[in-house]
Amino acid sequence: MAWEKEIAKLAELVRRDNCNVVVMAGAGISTACGIPDFRSPGTGLYHNLAKLKLPYAEAVFDVDFFRENPKPFYTLASELYPGKFAPSKFHLLLKLLQDKGKLKRVYTQNIDTLERQAGVEADKVIEAHGSFAENHCIDCGKVFEMNVFKKKLEEYNAAAKNAQNDDLWTRCDECEGLIKPRIVFFGENLPKRFFDTWDDDSEELTKLGKKSNTVVIVAGTSLTVYPFAMLPEEVDKHTPRVLVNRECVGDFKANPRDSDIVLETSADDVAQKLVEELGWEEELQTLMTEHGTAENKDVRDELDAIDKKIAKEEEKTVKEEVDTTVSSLTAELGKLGVEDKESKKSLPEKKPNTSK
C-alpha cells in the first residue's frame, strides 16, 4: 500500500530529539472500538437515530429540544456511555507517545473519553465538544461529577423494563434544571479552554518556526465542523502536518503543503505500522492486554464488505425481476398478435413473387 511507504517519514519525525506530537482527532479513531461515527451514510449515528422519530437527526444534540424532550438523548447516552468500549490501538498509541515524553496535546472532537481511558493525562486532552467526564445544569450552570448523571441513567434504564422511566430525568439540586453531560449541544458555546489552549499552542509554534520539533497528526476527522476544522489550517507553515483518514479532506485537500504526509487508511492501521517502525510493538501489546483492546479490523471494513454484498444481491435481484418482466410482456404481446421487432429482424426477408 502506498501509505505504508509514508510511515517511515512519520517515524523519522517522531524519533527526533525533543519531538512534540500534537494530535487532532475525530470520530474515525473510535470506529474500531465499535462506536459509529456521526455522518457516514447508512452506519453513522445520525442515520441510526431515525428510529427515535426526531424532527431532524441533530435534534438529539439540540439544547432546546433536550429541554422539551430529554428521552432521545438518554437513549443515545445509554449506547455511548463510557465503560462500554475499550480504547483502540490509536488511543493506546497516544498513551505510548505520552510515556515516551513526546505527546504535547490531544485536541479531540470525540465525547467518548477514550483518550482518558487509554491513560492520557487530563491536562493533555482538550475535548473541543465536551465529553461525559463532567455534568452541568443547563439552567444555572452548576457542575456535577460524572457519577451524578451515570447513576440517574442507570435508574432510567432499569425502569425502562416497566415503561415507567419517562420522568426519571437528572435535575439540579439548586434550581431543578435538567442536568446533562458536559457535551456541547447546538446552542451552546465550545469550552473556553479549547480556544485558550489552541491560542497558546499555535502561538508557540509560530514563534519557534523552523526550530520547532513539533509534528501535527490529524486523524479520523472529515474536517467539516468548525471551529475544530480550522486547527490544521492555522498550523505554522514550518510544522509538518500528517493526515490519517480514509480520504484526503479539509485543508490537506484545499491547500496541500509540500511537507504534508497523507495516509489514506484507518487510524489503527497507522498505529500498528508506526509502532512497528519505532520498535514499540511489545509495549503496545501490553497496553492492549491491559485495556482489553481487541485485535479487530476496523468495523468500517466489515460494513463496507456488507454494503458491497447487499448491493451485489440487489443488482442480481433487479436483473432477475427485469428478465422475468420482459419474458412475461413478450408472452402477452405474442398472445395479442403483436410482433416482437427484435424477433422480426432476425427472420429472413420475404422476397416478392416474380413468377408469371
Coordinates of C-alpha atoms in Angstrom, one line a residue:
M1 CA 0.0 0.0 0.0
A2 CA 1.2 3.5 -0.9
W3 CA 0.5 4.9 2.5
E4 CA 2.9 2.4 4.2
K5 CA 5.9 4.0 2.5
E6 CA 5.0 7.3 4.1
I7 CA 5.1 5.7 7.6
A8 CA 8.9 5.8 7.6
K9 CA 8.7 9.6 7.1
L10 CA 6.3 9.9 10.1
A11 CA 8.5 7.6 12.2
E12 CA 11.5 9.8 11.4
L13 CA 9.7 12.9 12.6
V14 CA 8.7 11.2 15.9
R15 CA 12.2 9.9 16.5
R16 CA 13.7 13.4 16.6
D17 CA 15.1 14.6 20.0
N18 CA 12.6 16.6 21.9
C19 CA 9.8 15.8 19.4
N20 CA 6.4 17.1 20.4
V21 CA 3.3 15.5 18.9
V22 CA 0.1 17.4 18.7
V23 CA -2.9 15.2 17.7
M24 CA -6.2 16.5 16.3
A25 CA -8.7 13.6 16.4
G26 CA -12.2 12.9 15.2
A27 CA -14.7 10.0 15.4
G28 CA -12.7 7.9 13.0
I29 CA -10.2 6.9 15.8
S30 CA -13.1 5.3 17.7
T31 CA -14.9 3.3 15.0
A32 CA -12.5 0.3 15.6
C33 CA -13.9 0.3 19.2
G34 CA -17.4 -0.3 17.8
I35 CA -18.5 3.3 18.1
P36 CA -20.0 4.5 14.8
D37 CA -19.2 8.0 13.7
F38 CA -21.9 10.6 13.1
R39 CA -22.2 11.2 9.4
S40 CA -21.4 8.1 7.5
P41 CA -24.4 7.2 5.2
G42 CA -26.2 4.1 6.5
T43 CA -24.0 3.5 9.5
G44 CA -23.5 6.8 11.2
L45 CA -25.2 7.8 14.5
Y46 CA -27.4 10.3 12.8
H47 CA -28.7 7.7 10.4
N48 CA -29.4 5.2 13.2
L49 CA -31.2 7.9 15.2
A50 CA -34.1 7.7 12.7
K51 CA -35.7 5.1 15.0
L52 CA -36.2 7.8 17.7
K53 CA -38.5 9.7 15.3
L54 CA -36.7 13.0 15.8
P55 CA -37.8 16.1 13.9
Y56 CA -34.3 16.1 12.5
A57 CA -31.3 13.9 13.4
E58 CA -29.2 16.6 15.1
A59 CA -32.1 17.4 17.4
V60 CA -30.7 14.9 19.9
F61 CA -27.9 17.4 20.5
D62 CA -30.1 20.5 20.5
V63 CA -30.3 22.1 23.9
D64 CA -33.8 23.5 23.3
F65 CA -35.1 20.1 22.1
F66 CA -33.4 18.4 25.1
R67 CA -35.2 20.8 27.4
E68 CA -38.6 19.8 26.0
N69 CA -37.8 16.1 25.5
P70 CA -34.7 14.5 27.2
K71 CA -35.6 11.0 26.2
P72 CA -33.8 10.7 22.8
F73 CA -30.5 11.9 24.4
Y74 CA -30.9 9.4 27.3
T75 CA -31.4 6.7 24.7
L76 CA -28.2 7.8 22.9
A77 CA -26.2 8.2 26.1
S78 CA -27.1 4.6 27.1
E79 CA -25.5 3.4 23.9
L80 CA -22.3 5.6 24.1
Y81 CA -21.7 5.9 27.8
P82 CA -18.0 5.4 28.9
G83 CA -17.2 1.9 30.1
K84 CA -18.9 0.1 27.2
F85 CA -16.0 0.3 24.9
A86 CA -12.3 -0.4 25.1
P87 CA -9.7 2.1 23.6
S88 CA -8.4 1.4 20.1
K89 CA -4.8 0.9 19.0
F90 CA -4.7 4.6 18.1
H91 CA -5.8 5.6 21.6
L92 CA -3.1 3.4 23.0
L93 CA -0.6 5.0 20.6
L94 CA -1.4 8.3 22.3
K95 CA -0.5 6.7 25.7
L96 CA 2.8 5.4 24.3
L97 CA 3.7 8.8 22.9
Q98 CA 3.0 10.2 26.3
D99 CA 5.1 7.6 28.1
K100 CA 8.0 8.4 25.7
G101 CA 7.7 12.1 26.6
K102 CA 6.6 13.0 23.1
L103 CA 2.9 13.9 23.4
K104 CA 2.2 17.6 23.8
R105 CA -1.6 17.7 23.3
V106 CA -4.6 15.9 22.0
Y107 CA -7.4 18.0 20.6
T108 CA -10.4 15.8 20.1
Q109 CA -13.9 16.1 18.7
N110 CA -14.9 12.9 20.5
I111 CA -17.2 12.8 23.5
D112 CA -16.4 9.1 24.4
T113 CA -13.5 9.9 26.8
L114 CA -11.4 7.0 25.3
E115 CA -8.3 9.2 25.3
R116 CA -8.6 9.4 29.1
Q117 CA -9.4 5.7 29.4
A118 CA -6.3 4.9 27.5
G119 CA -4.3 6.7 30.2
V120 CA -3.7 10.1 28.5
E121 CA -3.4 12.7 31.3
A122 CA -6.4 15.1 31.6
D123 CA -4.3 18.2 31.1
K124 CA -3.1 17.0 27.7
V125 CA -6.7 16.3 26.5
I126 CA -8.7 19.2 25.0
E127 CA -12.3 17.9 24.4
A128 CA -13.5 20.5 21.9
H129 CA -17.1 19.3 22.0
G130 CA -17.1 18.3 25.7
S131 CA -17.5 14.8 27.0
F132 CA -19.2 12.6 29.5
A133 CA -16.4 13.3 32.1
E134 CA -18.5 16.1 33.8
N135 CA -22.1 17.2 34.0
H136 CA -23.7 20.6 34.3
C137 CA -27.2 22.1 34.8
I138 CA -28.4 23.7 31.6
D139 CA -30.2 26.4 33.5
C140 CA -27.8 27.6 36.3
G141 CA -24.6 26.0 35.0
K142 CA -23.7 24.2 38.2
V143 CA -21.1 21.5 37.6
F144 CA -21.6 17.9 38.9
E145 CA -19.4 14.9 38.9
M146 CA -19.6 12.2 36.3
N147 CA -21.4 9.7 38.6
V148 CA -24.4 12.0 39.1
F149 CA -25.7 11.6 35.6
K150 CA -24.4 8.0 35.4
K151 CA -26.4 6.9 38.4
K152 CA -29.6 8.5 37.1
L153 CA -29.1 6.9 33.7
E154 CA -28.8 3.5 35.3
E155 CA -32.1 4.1 37.2
Y156 CA -33.7 5.3 33.9
N157 CA -32.6 2.1 32.1
A158 CA -33.7 -0.2 34.9
A159 CA -37.1 1.5 35.0
A160 CA -37.4 1.2 31.2
K161 CA -38.3 -2.5 31.6
N162 CA -41.5 -1.4 33.2
A163 CA -42.1 1.6 30.9
Q164 CA -42.0 3.9 33.9
N165 CA -38.9 5.9 33.1
D166 CA -40.3 9.0 31.3
D167 CA -39.9 11.3 34.3
L168 CA -36.6 10.0 35.6
W169 CA -34.5 12.9 34.4
T170 CA -31.5 14.2 36.3
R171 CA -32.3 17.5 37.9
C172 CA -30.2 20.2 39.6
D173 CA -30.4 20.3 43.4
E174 CA -30.5 24.1 43.4
C175 CA -32.7 25.2 40.5
E176 CA -34.4 21.9 39.3
G177 CA -33.0 22.5 35.9
L178 CA -32.1 19.5 33.8
I179 CA -28.5 18.1 34.2
K180 CA -26.7 16.6 31.2
P181 CA -23.1 15.6 30.5
R182 CA -20.9 18.5 29.5
I183 CA -21.2 17.7 25.8
V184 CA -21.5 20.8 23.6
F185 CA -25.0 20.9 22.2
F186 CA -26.2 23.1 19.4
G187 CA -27.0 26.4 21.1
E188 CA -24.1 26.1 23.5
N189 CA -20.6 27.5 23.3
L190 CA -17.4 25.4 22.9
P191 CA -15.3 25.3 26.1
K192 CA -13.2 28.4 26.7
R193 CA -10.2 26.0 27.4
F194 CA -10.3 24.8 23.7
F195 CA -9.7 28.3 22.4
D196 CA -7.3 29.4 25.1
T197 CA -5.1 26.3 24.8
W198 CA -5.0 26.4 21.0
D199 CA -4.1 30.1 21.0
D200 CA -1.1 29.3 23.3
D201 CA 0.0 26.2 21.3
S202 CA -0.3 27.9 17.9
E203 CA 1.5 31.0 19.1
E204 CA 4.3 28.8 20.4
L205 CA 4.6 27.0 17.0
T206 CA 4.7 30.3 15.2
K207 CA 7.5 31.7 17.5
L208 CA 9.6 28.6 17.1
G209 CA 9.2 28.4 13.3
K210 CA 11.9 26.3 11.8
K211 CA 13.3 25.5 15.2
S212 CA 10.1 23.6 16.2
N213 CA 10.3 19.9 16.7
T214 CA 6.6 19.5 16.6
V215 CA 4.6 17.3 14.3
V216 CA 0.8 17.6 14.0
I217 CA -1.2 14.4 13.4
V218 CA -4.8 14.9 12.2
A219 CA -6.7 11.6 12.5
G220 CA -10.2 10.3 11.8
T221 CA -12.0 13.5 11.0
S222 CA -13.8 14.9 8.0
L223 CA -12.7 18.4 8.9
T224 CA -16.1 19.8 8.1
V225 CA -17.2 21.0 11.5
Y226 CA -15.9 24.4 12.6
P227 CA -14.2 25.8 14.5
F228 CA -12.3 22.5 15.0
A229 CA -11.7 22.2 11.3
M230 CA -9.7 25.5 11.4
L231 CA -6.9 24.0 13.5
P232 CA -4.9 22.3 10.7
E233 CA -5.3 25.5 8.7
E234 CA -3.7 27.6 11.4
V235 CA -0.7 25.2 11.9
D236 CA 2.5 27.1 11.2
K237 CA 3.9 26.5 7.7
H238 CA 7.2 25.2 9.2
T239 CA 5.4 22.5 11.2
P240 CA 4.9 19.1 9.4
R241 CA 1.3 18.0 9.2
V242 CA 0.1 14.4 8.9
L243 CA -3.4 13.3 7.8
V244 CA -4.6 9.9 8.8
N245 CA -8.0 9.4 7.2
R246 CA -9.7 7.2 4.6
E247 CA -9.7 10.1 2.1
C248 CA -7.9 13.4 1.8
V249 CA -10.1 16.2 3.4
G250 CA -10.1 19.7 4.6
D251 CA -7.1 22.0 4.3
F252 CA -5.0 19.0 3.2
K253 CA -7.1 18.8 0.1
A254 CA -7.8 22.5 -0.4
N255 CA -4.3 23.9 0.4
P256 CA -1.8 21.0 0.4
R257 CA 1.7 21.7 1.5
D258 CA 4.9 20.0 0.2
S259 CA 5.7 18.8 3.7
D260 CA 2.3 17.2 4.3
I261 CA 2.1 13.4 4.8
V262 CA -1.3 11.9 3.8
L263 CA -2.0 8.3 5.0
E264 CA -5.3 7.2 3.4
T265 CA -6.3 4.4 5.7
S266 CA -7.7 3.7 9.2
A267 CA -6.2 5.1 12.4
D268 CA -5.5 1.7 13.8
D269 CA -3.6 0.6 10.6
V270 CA -1.3 3.6 11.1
A271 CA -0.9 3.0 14.8
Q272 CA 0.2 -0.6 14.2
K273 CA 2.7 0.3 11.4
L274 CA 4.1 3.2 13.3
V275 CA 4.8 1.2 16.5
E276 CA 6.5 -1.4 14.3
E277 CA 8.7 1.2 12.7
L278 CA 9.5 2.7 16.1
G279 CA 10.1 -0.7 17.8
W280 CA 7.3 -0.3 20.3
E281 CA 5.3 -3.4 19.4
E282 CA 5.7 -5.2 22.8
E283 CA 4.6 -2.1 24.7
L284 CA 1.6 -1.7 22.5
Q285 CA 0.7 -5.4 23.0
T286 CA 1.0 -5.0 26.8
L287 CA -1.4 -2.0 26.7
M288 CA -3.8 -3.8 24.5
T289 CA -3.9 -6.7 27.0
E290 CA -4.4 -4.3 30.0
H291 CA -7.2 -2.5 28.3
G292 CA -8.9 -5.4 26.6
T293 CA -8.4 -3.9 23.2
A294 CA -9.4 -6.5 20.6
E295 CA -7.3 -7.3 17.5
N296 CA -10.2 -6.5 15.3
K297 CA -10.3 -4.9 11.9
D298 CA -11.9 -1.5 11.7
V299 CA -15.6 -2.1 11.8
R300 CA -16.0 0.1 8.7
D301 CA -14.1 -2.5 6.7
E302 CA -16.7 -5.0 7.7
L303 CA -19.5 -2.6 7.0
D304 CA -18.1 -1.8 3.5
A305 CA -18.0 -5.6 2.8
I306 CA -21.6 -6.0 3.9
D307 CA -22.7 -3.0 1.8
K308 CA -21.0 -4.4 -1.3
K309 CA -22.6 -7.8 -0.7
I310 CA -26.0 -6.2 -0.3
A311 CA -25.5 -4.1 -3.5
K312 CA -24.5 -7.2 -5.4
E313 CA -27.5 -9.1 -4.2
E314 CA -29.8 -6.2 -5.1
E315 CA -28.3 -5.9 -8.5
K316 CA -28.9 -9.6 -9.1
T317 CA -32.5 -9.4 -7.9
V318 CA -33.3 -6.4 -10.1
K319 CA -31.8 -8.2 -13.1
E320 CA -33.9 -11.3 -12.4
E321 CA -37.0 -9.1 -12.0
V322 CA -36.4 -7.3 -15.2
D323 CA -35.8 -10.6 -17.1
T324 CA -39.0 -12.0 -15.7
T325 CA -41.0 -8.9 -16.6
V326 CA -39.6 -8.8 -20.2
S327 CA -40.4 -12.5 -20.7
S328 CA -44.0 -12.0 -19.4
L329 CA -44.6 -9.0 -21.6
T330 CA -43.2 -10.8 -24.6
A331 CA -45.6 -13.7 -24.0
E332 CA -48.6 -11.4 -23.6
L333 CA -47.7 -9.5 -26.7
G334 CA -47.5 -12.8 -28.6
K335 CA -51.0 -13.7 -27.5
L336 CA -52.3 -10.4 -28.8
G337 CA -50.6 -10.9 -32.2
V338 CA -48.1 -8.0 -31.7
E339 CA -44.8 -8.7 -33.4
D340 CA -41.6 -8.5 -31.5
K341 CA -39.5 -6.1 -33.6
E342 CA -36.2 -7.7 -32.4
S343 CA -37.5 -11.2 -33.4
K344 CA -38.7 -9.9 -36.7
K345 CA -35.3 -8.5 -37.6
S346 CA -33.8 -12.0 -37.3
L347 CA -36.3 -13.5 -39.8
P348 CA -35.2 -13.8 -43.4
E349 CA -36.7 -11.1 -45.7
K350 CA -39.6 -12.3 -47.7
K351 CA -38.9 -11.8 -51.5
P352 CA -41.7 -10.8 -53.8
N353 CA -43.1 -13.5 -56.1
T354 CA -41.9 -12.6 -59.7
S355 CA -43.1 -15.8 -61.4
K356 CA -45.8 -15.4 -64.0

